[in-house]
Amino acid sequence: MTATTSSLHLPAGSTAAGPYTLHVTPESAGWGHSGLRVLALGAGETHELETGPDEVVLVPLEGSFDVECDGESLSLAGRASVFAGPTDVVYLPRDATARLTGAGGGRLALCTARARARLPVRHRPAADVPVELRGAGSCSRQVHNFATADTFPADSLIACEVITPGGNWSSYPPHKHDETSEHETELEEIYYYEVSTGPDGQPGLAYQRVYGTPERPVDVLAEVRDGDVVLIPHGWHGPSIAAPGHDLYYLNVMAGPGPERAWRIVDDPAHTWIRGTWATEQVDPRLPLHSPATDPQDQAPGQNGATRP
């Protein structure tokens, strides 16, 4: 049976549960490892979180928060919006109780993954988050690698944010990571989207493509809007297309069954040639978007996306 748009595209509000405006668990997704929740808290409001079998990375989407867990009291300075640059994050271990408080109020993403090991609570400041400009030309995008495998210790969770300027294609060329080999790691993936409004204040939109192989079919072409989610159990995914005039944000949450925490991907062979065009193109001058953390002139060789999707 082919998984289709109707089963993998979750419109904003369709998974709301209790205090969460978004609530995706491994059980609700029909897989085994990755999850995502979004919690709205007013100033001074609190929420008690039981992490259970999951490790959790707390990511402010907007606003600031205080966190108490395992005897640690931490503050998340947060940000005004997802388009205001990278944010600080907090890691919570499995089998923990955390008290979350809206310091200034706002919305908090809880990126989750089933974990075997129990690691300590810790805070990563925004200034320590690597900001990468990936791709070139109309494939330019900005990546905040706050919890990727090569930059942040965790048991199984991999997470990052991507900002795509209006009119650009992101998550391109299409790629997959659904097998265990020297070239791939098997990872379930969640895409959570926010889309900027246009100059007239009208809501924005974007598009997401996911397609499979004959052996493992999947077929998604979704028009995504603010607060939507697309689940990617397997298959090629990309492009993520930002409509002209509307910058696109997406939060990626990944985890899988393998003992190795790594992000290895393979391109769809029909489209990988596009990487070769980036060597002669400039990074979109609109990037870095609302963030002074990275200057295109300061990139290391190959940082413009020679080996990353």
PDB file of C-alpha atoms in Angstrom:
ATOM      1  CA  MET A   1       0.000   0.000   0.000  1.00  0.00           C
ATOM      2  CA  THR A   2       1.334   3.451  -0.928  1.00  0.00           C
ATOM      3  CA  ALA A   3       1.520   6.046   1.850  1.00  0.00           C
ATOM      4  CA  THR A   4      -0.094   9.209   0.477  1.00  0.00           C
ATOM      5  CA  THR A   5      -0.432  12.918   1.194  1.00  0.00           C
ATOM      6  CA  SER A   6      -3.579  12.345   3.241  1.00  0.00           C
ATOM      7  CA  SER A   7      -1.801  10.068   5.714  1.00  0.00           C
ATOM      8  CA  LEU A   8       1.553  11.873   5.980  1.00  0.00           C
ATOM      9  CA  HIS A   9       0.578  15.559   5.720  1.00  0.00           C
ATOM     10  CA  LEU A  10      -0.774  16.728   9.091  1.00  0.00           C
ATOM     11  CA  PRO A  11      -2.400  20.193   8.835  1.00  0.00           C
ATOM     12  CA  ALA A  12      -1.942  22.667  11.682  1.00  0.00           C
ATOM     13  CA  GLY A  13      -4.175  21.811  14.637  1.00  0.00           C
ATOM     14  CA  SER A  14      -5.049  18.317  13.444  1.00  0.00           C
ATOM     15  CA  THR A  15      -2.876  16.618  16.073  1.00  0.00           C
ATOM     16  CA  ALA A  16      -3.532  18.983  18.985  1.00  0.00           C
ATOM     17  CA  ALA A  17      -3.814  17.194  22.327  1.00  0.00           C
ATOM     18  CA  GLY A  18      -4.084  18.631  25.821  1.00  0.00           C
ATOM     19  CA  PRO A  19      -1.695  21.571  26.206  1.00  0.00           C
ATOM     20  CA  TYR A  20       0.066  20.786  22.923  1.00  0.00           C
ATOM     21  CA  THR A  21      -0.915  22.501  19.677  1.00  0.00           C
ATOM     22  CA  LEU A  22       1.057  19.766  17.884  1.00  0.00           C
ATOM     23  CA  HIS A  23       1.518  16.251  19.254  1.00  0.00           C
ATOM     24  CA  VAL A  24       3.277  13.600  17.163  1.00  0.00           C
ATOM     25  CA  THR A  25       4.569  10.472  18.873  1.00  0.00           C
ATOM     26  CA  PRO A  26       6.180   7.353  17.411  1.00  0.00           C
ATOM     27  CA  GLU A  27       2.872   5.580  18.042  1.00  0.00           C
ATOM     28  CA  SER A  28       0.721   8.193  16.281  1.00  0.00           C
ATOM     29  CA  ALA A  29       3.195   8.356  13.375  1.00  0.00           C
ATOM     30  CA  GLY A  30       3.179   4.572  13.000  1.00  0.00           C
ATOM     31  CA  TRP A  31       6.914   4.172  13.460  1.00  0.00           C
ATOM     32  CA  GLY A  32       9.329   3.585  16.297  1.00  0.00           C
ATOM     33  CA  HIS A  33      11.564   6.500  17.247  1.00  0.00           C
ATOM     34  CA  SER A  34      10.927  10.188  16.316  1.00  0.00           C
ATOM     35  CA  GLY A  35       8.424  12.597  17.858  1.00  0.00           C
ATOM     36  CA  LEU A  36       7.608  16.297  18.076  1.00  0.00           C
ATOM     37  CA  ARG A  37       5.368  18.449  20.244  1.00  0.00           C
ATOM     38  CA  VAL A  38       4.704  22.192  20.304  1.00  0.00           C
ATOM     39  CA  LEU A  39       3.718  23.780  23.620  1.00  0.00           C
ATOM     40  CA  ALA A  40       2.292  27.289  24.022  1.00  0.00           C
ATOM     41  CA  LEU A  41       2.876  28.916  27.419  1.00  0.00           C
ATOM     42  CA  GLY A  42       1.863  32.389  28.547  1.00  0.00           C
ATOM     43  CA  ALA A  43       4.134  34.482  30.748  1.00  0.00           C
ATOM     44  CA  GLY A  44       4.337  32.761  34.135  1.00  0.00           C
ATOM     45  CA  GLU A  45       2.442  29.659  33.007  1.00  0.00           C
ATOM     46  CA  THR A  46       4.017  26.300  33.826  1.00  0.00           C
ATOM     47  CA  HIS A  47       3.934  22.787  32.436  1.00  0.00           C
ATOM     48  CA  GLU A  48       5.278  19.607  33.993  1.00  0.00           C
ATOM     49  CA  LEU A  49       6.891  17.280  31.481  1.00  0.00           C
ATOM     50  CA  GLU A  50       7.628  13.592  32.002  1.00  0.00           C
ATOM     51  CA  THR A  51      10.180  12.565  29.373  1.00  0.00           C
ATOM     52  CA  GLY A  52       9.579   8.812  29.836  1.00  0.00           C
ATOM     53  CA  PRO A  53      11.553   6.746  27.288  1.00  0.00           C
ATOM     54  CA  ASP A  54      12.478   9.816  25.208  1.00  0.00           C
ATOM     55  CA  GLU A  55      15.364  12.231  25.223  1.00  0.00           C
ATOM     56  CA  VAL A  56      14.134  15.753  24.446  1.00  0.00           C
ATOM     57  CA  VAL A  57      15.632  18.919  22.977  1.00  0.00           C
ATOM     58  CA  LEU A  58      13.665  22.058  23.815  1.00  0.00           C
ATOM     59  CA  VAL A  59      13.693  24.621  20.984  1.00  0.00           C
ATOM     60  CA  PRO A  60      12.027  28.032  21.482  1.00  0.00           C
ATOM     61  CA  LEU A  61      10.043  28.934  18.359  1.00  0.00           C
ATOM     62  CA  GLU A  62       9.214  32.293  19.866  1.00  0.00           C
ATOM     63  CA  GLY A  63       9.563  33.712  23.352  1.00  0.00           C
ATOM     64  CA  SER A  64      11.650  32.787  26.389  1.00  0.00           C
ATOM     65  CA  PHE A  65      11.361  30.007  28.977  1.00  0.00           C
ATOM     66  CA  ASP A  66      12.761  28.711  32.246  1.00  0.00           C
ATOM     67  CA  VAL A  67      13.548  25.019  32.711  1.00  0.00           C
ATOM     68  CA  GLU A  68      14.069  22.992  35.894  1.00  0.00           C
ATOM     69  CA  CYS A  69      15.221  19.373  35.628  1.00  0.00           C
ATOM     70  CA  ASP A  70      17.469  17.024  37.629  1.00  0.00           C
ATOM     71  CA  GLY A  71      18.371  19.830  40.046  1.00  0.00           C
ATOM     72  CA  GLU A  72      19.362  22.203  37.222  1.00  0.00           C
ATOM     73  CA  SER A  73      17.701  25.598  36.710  1.00  0.00           C
ATOM     74  CA  LEU A  74      18.253  26.919  33.198  1.00  0.00           C
ATOM     75  CA  SER A  75      16.944  29.864  31.194  1.00  0.00           C
ATOM     76  CA  LEU A  76      16.164  29.784  27.478  1.00  0.00           C
ATOM     77  CA  ALA A  77      16.622  33.297  26.112  1.00  0.00           C
ATOM     78  CA  GLY A  78      14.761  32.212  22.966  1.00  0.00           C
ATOM     79  CA  ARG A  79      13.976  34.597  20.103  1.00  0.00           C
ATOM     80  CA  ALA A  80      11.242  36.782  18.648  1.00  0.00           C
ATOM     81  CA  SER A  81      10.398  34.298  15.859  1.00  0.00           C
ATOM     82  CA  VAL A  82      11.898  31.415  13.904  1.00  0.00           C
ATOM     83  CA  PHE A  83      13.106  33.947  11.322  1.00  0.00           C
ATOM     84  CA  ALA A  84      15.144  35.904  13.913  1.00  0.00           C
ATOM     85  CA  GLY A  85      18.227  33.671  13.786  1.00  0.00           C
ATOM     86  CA  PRO A  86      19.281  30.627  15.815  1.00  0.00           C
ATOM     87  CA  THR A  87      18.109  30.081  19.369  1.00  0.00           C
ATOM     88  CA  ASP A  88      19.603  28.497  22.440  1.00  0.00           C
ATOM     89  CA  VAL A  89      18.322  24.994  23.272  1.00  0.00           C
ATOM     90  CA  VAL A  90      18.131  22.689  26.288  1.00  0.00           C
ATOM     91  CA  TYR A  91      18.662  18.919  26.300  1.00  0.00           C
ATOM     92  CA  LEU A  92      16.599  16.781  28.711  1.00  0.00           C
ATOM     93  CA  PRO A  93      17.356  13.085  29.384  1.00  0.00           C
ATOM     94  CA  ARG A  94      14.961  10.175  29.326  1.00  0.00           C
ATOM     95  CA  ASP A  95      13.195   9.194  32.585  1.00  0.00           C
ATOM     96  CA  ALA A  96      13.165  12.760  33.894  1.00  0.00           C
ATOM     97  CA  THR A  97      10.633  15.237  35.229  1.00  0.00           C
ATOM     98  CA  ALA A  98      11.007  18.806  33.986  1.00  0.00           C
ATOM     99  CA  ARG A  99       9.157  21.974  34.940  1.00  0.00           C
ATOM    100  CA  LEU A 100       8.771  24.386  32.004  1.00  0.00           C
ATOM    101  CA  THR A 101       7.781  28.011  32.640  1.00  0.00           C
ATOM    102  CA  GLY A 102       6.945  30.716  30.136  1.00  0.00           C
ATOM    103  CA  ALA A 103       9.341  33.469  31.206  1.00  0.00           C
ATOM    104  CA  GLY A 104       8.147  35.914  28.566  1.00  0.00           C
ATOM    105  CA  GLY A 105       5.608  33.497  27.121  1.00  0.00           C
ATOM    106  CA  GLY A 106       5.707  31.948  23.678  1.00  0.00           C
ATOM    107  CA  ARG A 107       5.866  28.621  21.853  1.00  0.00           C
ATOM    108  CA  LEU A 108       8.313  25.823  22.546  1.00  0.00           C
ATOM    109  CA  ALA A 109       9.103  22.833  20.303  1.00  0.00           C
ATOM    110  CA  LEU A 110       9.903  19.544  22.017  1.00  0.00           C
ATOM    111  CA  CYS A 111      11.983  17.373  19.674  1.00  0.00           C
ATOM    112  CA  THR A 112      11.941  13.786  20.960  1.00  0.00           C
ATOM    113  CA  ALA A 113      13.532  10.430  20.236  1.00  0.00           C
ATOM    114  CA  ARG A 114      13.491   7.069  21.981  1.00  0.00           C
ATOM    115  CA  ALA A 115      16.767   6.788  23.893  1.00  0.00           C
ATOM    116  CA  ARG A 116      18.771   3.961  25.371  1.00  0.00           C
ATOM    117  CA  ALA A 117      21.323   5.961  27.375  1.00  0.00           C
ATOM    118  CA  ARG A 118      20.519   8.631  29.946  1.00  0.00           C
ATOM    119  CA  LEU A 119      22.683  11.722  29.389  1.00  0.00           C
ATOM    120  CA  PRO A 120      22.885  14.863  31.569  1.00  0.00           C
ATOM    121  CA  VAL A 121      20.764  17.988  31.253  1.00  0.00           C
ATOM    122  CA  ARG A 122      22.578  20.751  29.399  1.00  0.00           C
ATOM    123  CA  HIS A 123      22.088  24.128  27.749  1.00  0.00           C
ATOM    124  CA  ARG A 124      23.494  25.134  24.351  1.00  0.00           C
ATOM    125  CA  PRO A 125      23.667  28.913  23.853  1.00  0.00           C
ATOM    126  CA  ALA A 126      22.635  30.409  20.520  1.00  0.00           C
ATOM    127  CA  ALA A 127      26.161  31.708  19.924  1.00  0.00           C
ATOM    128  CA  ASP A 128      27.390  28.101  19.984  1.00  0.00           C
ATOM    129  CA  VAL A 129      24.957  26.870  17.283  1.00  0.00           C
ATOM    130  CA  PRO A 130      26.746  26.339  13.933  1.00  0.00           C
ATOM    131  CA  VAL A 131      25.035  28.294  11.152  1.00  0.00           C
ATOM    132  CA  GLU A 132      25.663  26.856   7.693  1.00  0.00           C
ATOM    133  CA  LEU A 133      24.861  28.396   4.310  1.00  0.00           C
ATOM    134  CA  ARG A 134      24.100  25.446   2.078  1.00  0.00           C
ATOM    135  CA  GLY A 135      23.619  25.255  -1.679  1.00  0.00           C
ATOM    136  CA  ALA A 136      23.851  28.229  -4.065  1.00  0.00           C
ATOM    137  CA  GLY A 137      21.679  30.339  -6.344  1.00  0.00           C
ATOM    138  CA  SER A 138      18.011  29.392  -6.114  1.00  0.00           C
ATOM    139  CA  CYS A 139      18.976  26.358  -3.992  1.00  0.00           C
ATOM    140  CA  SER A 140      20.502  28.531  -1.233  1.00  0.00           C
ATOM    141  CA  ARG A 141      19.326  27.955   2.323  1.00  0.00           C
ATOM    142  CA  GLN A 142      20.486  28.555   5.898  1.00  0.00           C
ATOM    143  CA  VAL A 143      20.853  25.682   8.365  1.00  0.00           C
ATOM    144  CA  HIS A 144      21.014  25.928  12.167  1.00  0.00           C
ATOM    145  CA  ASN A 145      22.775  22.731  13.301  1.00  0.00           C
ATOM    146  CA  PHE A 146      21.754  22.895  16.964  1.00  0.00           C
ATOM    147  CA  ALA A 147      21.504  19.119  17.553  1.00  0.00           C
ATOM    148  CA  THR A 148      23.129  17.393  14.598  1.00  0.00           C
ATOM    149  CA  ALA A 149      25.207  14.270  15.106  1.00  0.00           C
ATOM    150  CA  ASP A 150      28.532  15.987  14.442  1.00  0.00           C
ATOM    151  CA  THR A 151      27.910  19.030  16.653  1.00  0.00           C
ATOM    152  CA  PHE A 152      25.890  17.937  19.705  1.00  0.00           C
ATOM    153  CA  PRO A 153      25.956  14.831  21.941  1.00  0.00           C
ATOM    154  CA  ALA A 154      22.756  12.807  22.218  1.00  0.00           C
ATOM    155  CA  ASP A 155      21.790   9.153  22.280  1.00  0.00           C
ATOM    156  CA  SER A 156      19.730   8.959  19.076  1.00  0.00           C
ATOM    157  CA  LEU A 157      18.089  12.325  18.338  1.00  0.00           C
ATOM    158  CA  ILE A 158      19.228  14.418  15.365  1.00  0.00           C
ATOM    159  CA  ALA A 159      17.595  17.818  14.798  1.00  0.00           C
ATOM    160  CA  CYS A 160      18.207  21.053  12.911  1.00  0.00           C
ATOM    161  CA  GLU A 161      16.385  24.061  11.443  1.00  0.00           C
ATOM    162  CA  VAL A 162      16.396  25.303   7.843  1.00  0.00           C
ATOM    163  CA  ILE A 163      15.495  28.777   6.583  1.00  0.00           C
ATOM    164  CA  THR A 164      14.734  29.052   2.845  1.00  0.00           C
ATOM    165  CA  PRO A 165      14.270  32.509   1.310  1.00  0.00           C
ATOM    166  CA  GLY A 166      11.092  33.051  -0.707  1.00  0.00           C
ATOM    167  CA  GLY A 167      11.323  31.609  -4.228  1.00  0.00           C
ATOM    168  CA  ASN A 168      14.117  29.138  -3.402  1.00  0.00           C
ATOM    169  CA  TRP A 169      14.170  25.339  -3.394  1.00  0.00           C
ATOM    170  CA  SER A 170      15.474  23.584  -0.297  1.00  0.00           C
ATOM    171  CA  SER A 171      16.061  19.957   0.685  1.00  0.00           C
ATOM    172  CA  TYR A 172      17.273  19.586  -2.896  1.00  0.00           C
ATOM    173  CA  PRO A 173      18.397  17.482  -4.681  1.00  0.00           C
ATOM    174  CA  PRO A 174      15.922  14.916  -3.323  1.00  0.00           C
ATOM    175  CA  HIS A 175      17.643  12.507  -0.970  1.00  0.00           C
ATOM    176  CA  LYS A 176      16.835   9.603   1.307  1.00  0.00           C
ATOM    177  CA  HIS A 177      18.101   7.894   4.462  1.00  0.00           C
ATOM    178  CA  ASP A 178      16.022   4.752   4.919  1.00  0.00           C
ATOM    179  CA  GLU A 179      18.597   1.940   4.800  1.00  0.00           C
ATOM    180  CA  THR A 180      21.585   0.943   6.873  1.00  0.00           C
ATOM    181  CA  SER A 181      24.773   0.885   4.803  1.00  0.00           C
ATOM    182  CA  GLU A 182      28.076   2.695   4.442  1.00  0.00           C
ATOM    183  CA  HIS A 183      26.189   5.354   2.444  1.00  0.00           C
ATOM    184  CA  GLU A 184      22.957   5.700   4.470  1.00  0.00           C
ATOM    185  CA  THR A 185      21.611   5.585   7.993  1.00  0.00           C
ATOM    186  CA  GLU A 186      17.999   4.598   8.585  1.00  0.00           C
ATOM    187  CA  LEU A 187      16.186   7.615  10.028  1.00  0.00           C
ATOM    188  CA  GLU A 188      12.518   8.519  10.379  1.00  0.00           C
ATOM    189  CA  GLU A 189      12.040  12.253   9.827  1.00  0.00           C
ATOM    190  CA  ILE A 190       9.524  14.923  10.800  1.00  0.00           C
ATOM    191  CA  TYR A 191       9.264  18.243   8.957  1.00  0.00           C
ATOM    192  CA  TYR A 192       7.508  21.045  10.883  1.00  0.00           C
ATOM    193  CA  TYR A 193       6.863  24.255   8.900  1.00  0.00           C
ATOM    194  CA  GLU A 194       6.364  27.935   9.559  1.00  0.00           C
ATOM    195  CA  VAL A 195       5.870  30.347   6.659  1.00  0.00           C
ATOM    196  CA  SER A 196       6.295  34.119   6.746  1.00  0.00           C
ATOM    197  CA  THR A 197       3.425  36.381   5.782  1.00  0.00           C
ATOM    198  CA  GLY A 198       3.701  38.536   2.677  1.00  0.00           C
ATOM    199  CA  PRO A 199       4.036  42.334   2.708  1.00  0.00           C
ATOM    200  CA  ASP A 200       0.245  42.567   2.529  1.00  0.00           C
ATOM    201  CA  GLY A 201      -0.065  40.406   5.640  1.00  0.00           C
ATOM    202  CA  GLN A 202      -1.487  37.430   3.761  1.00  0.00           C
ATOM    203  CA  PRO A 203      -0.508  33.955   5.059  1.00  0.00           C
ATOM    204  CA  GLY A 204       2.255  32.212   3.144  1.00  0.00           C
ATOM    205  CA  LEU A 205       2.475  28.765   1.630  1.00  0.00           C
ATOM    206  CA  ALA A 206       5.100  26.270   0.510  1.00  0.00           C
ATOM    207  CA  TYR A 207       5.260  22.819  -1.067  1.00  0.00           C
ATOM    208  CA  GLN A 208       6.823  19.523   0.005  1.00  0.00           C
ATOM    209  CA  ARG A 209       7.491  16.492  -2.177  1.00  0.00           C
ATOM    210  CA  VAL A 210       8.136  12.931  -0.950  1.00  0.00           C
ATOM    211  CA  TYR A 211       8.281   9.902  -3.244  1.00  0.00           C
ATOM    212  CA  GLY A 212       9.390   6.325  -2.868  1.00  0.00           C
ATOM    213  CA  THR A 213      10.895   3.402  -4.686  1.00  0.00           C
ATOM    214  CA  PRO A 214       9.004   0.531  -6.353  1.00  0.00           C
ATOM    215  CA  GLU A 215       9.856  -1.628  -3.354  1.00  0.00           C
ATOM    216  CA  ARG A 216       8.746   0.983  -0.795  1.00  0.00           C
ATOM    217  CA  PRO A 217       6.228   3.345  -2.392  1.00  0.00           C
ATOM    218  CA  VAL A 218       5.267   6.710  -0.909  1.00  0.00           C
ATOM    219  CA  ASP A 219       3.639   9.629  -2.729  1.00  0.00           C
ATOM    220  CA  VAL A 220       3.265  13.075  -1.165  1.00  0.00           C
ATOM    221  CA  LEU A 221       2.873  16.469  -2.817  1.00  0.00           C
ATOM    222  CA  ALA A 222       1.628  18.740  -0.054  1.00  0.00           C
ATOM    223  CA  GLU A 223       0.825  22.427   0.072  1.00  0.00           C
ATOM    224  CA  VAL A 224       2.097  23.276   3.539  1.00  0.00           C
ATOM    225  CA  ARG A 225       1.240  26.278   5.652  1.00  0.00           C
ATOM    226  CA  ASP A 226       2.135  27.661   9.058  1.00  0.00           C
ATOM    227  CA  GLY A 227       2.130  24.908  11.676  1.00  0.00           C
ATOM    228  CA  ASP A 228       1.796  21.947   9.287  1.00  0.00           C
ATOM    229  CA  VAL A 229       3.815  18.734   9.540  1.00  0.00           C
ATOM    230  CA  VAL A 230       4.911  16.161   6.969  1.00  0.00           C
ATOM    231  CA  LEU A 231       6.022  12.711   8.137  1.00  0.00           C
ATOM    232  CA  ILE A 232       8.740  10.946   6.143  1.00  0.00           C
ATOM    233  CA  PRO A 233       8.924   7.238   7.050  1.00  0.00           C
ATOM    234  CA  HIS A 234      11.110   6.430   4.030  1.00  0.00           C
ATOM    235  CA  GLY A 235      11.765   7.439   0.453  1.00  0.00           C
ATOM    236  CA  TRP A 236      13.189  10.404  -1.422  1.00  0.00           C
ATOM    237  CA  HIS A 237      12.235  13.778   0.039  1.00  0.00           C
ATOM    238  CA  GLY A 238      12.609  17.171  -1.572  1.00  0.00           C
ATOM    239  CA  PRO A 239      12.251  19.692  -2.777  1.00  0.00           C
ATOM    240  CA  SER A 240      10.836  21.933  -0.072  1.00  0.00           C
ATOM    241  CA  ILE A 241       9.715  24.923  -2.132  1.00  0.00           C
ATOM    242  CA  ALA A 242       9.272  28.415  -0.669  1.00  0.00           C
ATOM    243  CA  ALA A 243       6.738  30.499  -2.603  1.00  0.00           C
ATOM    244  CA  PRO A 244       8.043  33.875  -3.833  1.00  0.00           C
ATOM    245  CA  GLY A 245       7.558  36.514  -1.167  1.00  0.00           C
ATOM    246  CA  HIS A 246       7.273  33.981   1.670  1.00  0.00           C
ATOM    247  CA  ASP A 247      10.339  32.777   3.557  1.00  0.00           C
ATOM    248  CA  LEU A 248      10.068  29.159   4.694  1.00  0.00           C
ATOM    249  CA  TYR A 249      11.192  27.689   8.014  1.00  0.00           C
ATOM    250  CA  TYR A 250      11.251  24.003   8.772  1.00  0.00           C
ATOM    251  CA  LEU A 251      12.359  22.049  11.819  1.00  0.00           C
ATOM    252  CA  ASN A 252      13.722  18.557  11.121  1.00  0.00           C
ATOM    253  CA  VAL A 253      13.567  15.831  13.784  1.00  0.00           C
ATOM    254  CA  MET A 254      15.188  12.461  13.046  1.00  0.00           C
ATOM    255  CA  ALA A 255      15.936   9.191  14.801  1.00  0.00           C
ATOM    256  CA  GLY A 256      16.201   5.563  13.815  1.00  0.00           C
ATOM    257  CA  PRO A 257      16.779   2.005  14.976  1.00  0.00           C
ATOM    258  CA  GLY A 258      20.517   1.722  14.351  1.00  0.00           C
ATOM    259  CA  PRO A 259      23.136   1.848  17.110  1.00  0.00           C
ATOM    260  CA  GLU A 260      25.079   4.521  15.196  1.00  0.00           C
ATOM    261  CA  ARG A 261      23.894   8.112  15.546  1.00  0.00           C
ATOM    262  CA  ALA A 262      24.787   9.506  12.142  1.00  0.00           C
ATOM    263  CA  TRP A 263      23.200  11.320   9.209  1.00  0.00           C
ATOM    264  CA  ARG A 264      24.250   9.725   5.941  1.00  0.00           C
ATOM    265  CA  ILE A 265      22.155  10.335   2.845  1.00  0.00           C
ATOM    266  CA  VAL A 266      22.087   9.450  -0.847  1.00  0.00           C
ATOM    267  CA  ASP A 267      20.753  11.679  -3.616  1.00  0.00           C
ATOM    268  CA  ASP A 268      18.197  10.610  -6.191  1.00  0.00           C
ATOM    269  CA  PRO A 269      20.600   9.864  -9.079  1.00  0.00           C
ATOM    270  CA  ALA A 270      18.286  11.660 -11.522  1.00  0.00           C
ATOM    271  CA  HIS A 271      18.812  14.981  -9.747  1.00  0.00           C
ATOM    272  CA  THR A 272      22.218  14.906  -8.078  1.00  0.00           C
ATOM    273  CA  TRP A 273      23.805  16.729 -11.054  1.00  0.00           C
ATOM    274  CA  ILE A 274      22.425  19.996  -9.679  1.00  0.00           C
ATOM    275  CA  ARG A 275      25.181  20.026  -7.069  1.00  0.00           C
ATOM    276  CA  GLY A 276      27.739  20.538  -9.811  1.00  0.00           C
ATOM    277  CA  THR A 277      26.155  23.857 -10.776  1.00  0.00           C
ATOM    278  CA  TRP A 278      26.683  25.388  -7.332  1.00  0.00           C
ATOM    279  CA  ALA A 279      30.435  25.820  -7.831  1.00  0.00           C
ATOM    280  CA  THR A 280      29.791  28.627 -10.337  1.00  0.00           C
ATOM    281  CA  GLU A 281      26.878  30.268  -8.496  1.00  0.00           C
ATOM    282  CA  GLN A 282      26.848  32.635  -5.539  1.00  0.00           C
ATOM    283  CA  VAL A 283      25.008  32.019  -2.295  1.00  0.00           C
ATOM    284  CA  ASP A 284      21.719  33.944  -2.292  1.00  0.00           C
ATOM    285  CA  PRO A 285      22.663  37.458  -1.038  1.00  0.00           C
ATOM    286  CA  ARG A 286      19.589  37.471   1.236  1.00  0.00           C
ATOM    287  CA  LEU A 287      21.436  34.988   3.443  1.00  0.00           C
ATOM    288  CA  PRO A 288      22.195  34.833   6.281  1.00  0.00           C
ATOM    289  CA  LEU A 289      18.575  35.714   6.941  1.00  0.00           C
ATOM    290  CA  HIS A 290      18.109  37.834  10.079  1.00  0.00           C
ATOM    291  CA  SER A 291      21.260  36.376  11.595  1.00  0.00           C
ATOM    292  CA  PRO A 292      24.775  37.812  11.898  1.00  0.00           C
ATOM    293  CA  ALA A 293      26.221  34.428  12.873  1.00  0.00           C
ATOM    294  CA  THR A 294      27.550  33.472   9.450  1.00  0.00           C
ATOM    295  CA  ASP A 295      28.965  35.530   6.607  1.00  0.00           C
ATOM    296  CA  PRO A 296      29.115  33.866   3.161  1.00  0.00           C
ATOM    297  CA  GLN A 297      32.686  35.120   2.773  1.00  0.00           C
ATOM    298  CA  ASP A 298      33.704  33.245   5.914  1.00  0.00           C
ATOM    299  CA  GLN A 299      32.603  29.800   4.742  1.00  0.00           C
ATOM    300  CA  ALA A 300      35.099  26.983   4.715  1.00  0.00           C
ATOM    301  CA  PRO A 301      35.761  25.315   1.335  1.00  0.00           C
ATOM    302  CA  GLY A 302      32.800  23.161   0.334  1.00  0.00           C
ATOM    303  CA  GLN A 303      30.467  24.695   2.928  1.00  0.00           C
ATOM    304  CA  ASN A 304      28.148  25.933   0.189  1.00  0.00           C
ATOM    305  CA  GLY A 305      26.604  22.488  -0.018  1.00  0.00           C
ATOM    306  CA  ALA A 306      28.956  20.253  -1.977  1.00  0.00           C
ATOM    307  CA  THR A 307      28.109  17.239   0.169  1.00  0.00           C
ATOM    308  CA  ARG A 308      24.969  18.172   2.084  1.00  0.00           C
ATOM    309  CA  PRO A 309      21.282  18.251   0.963  1.00  0.00           C
TER     310      PRO A 309
END
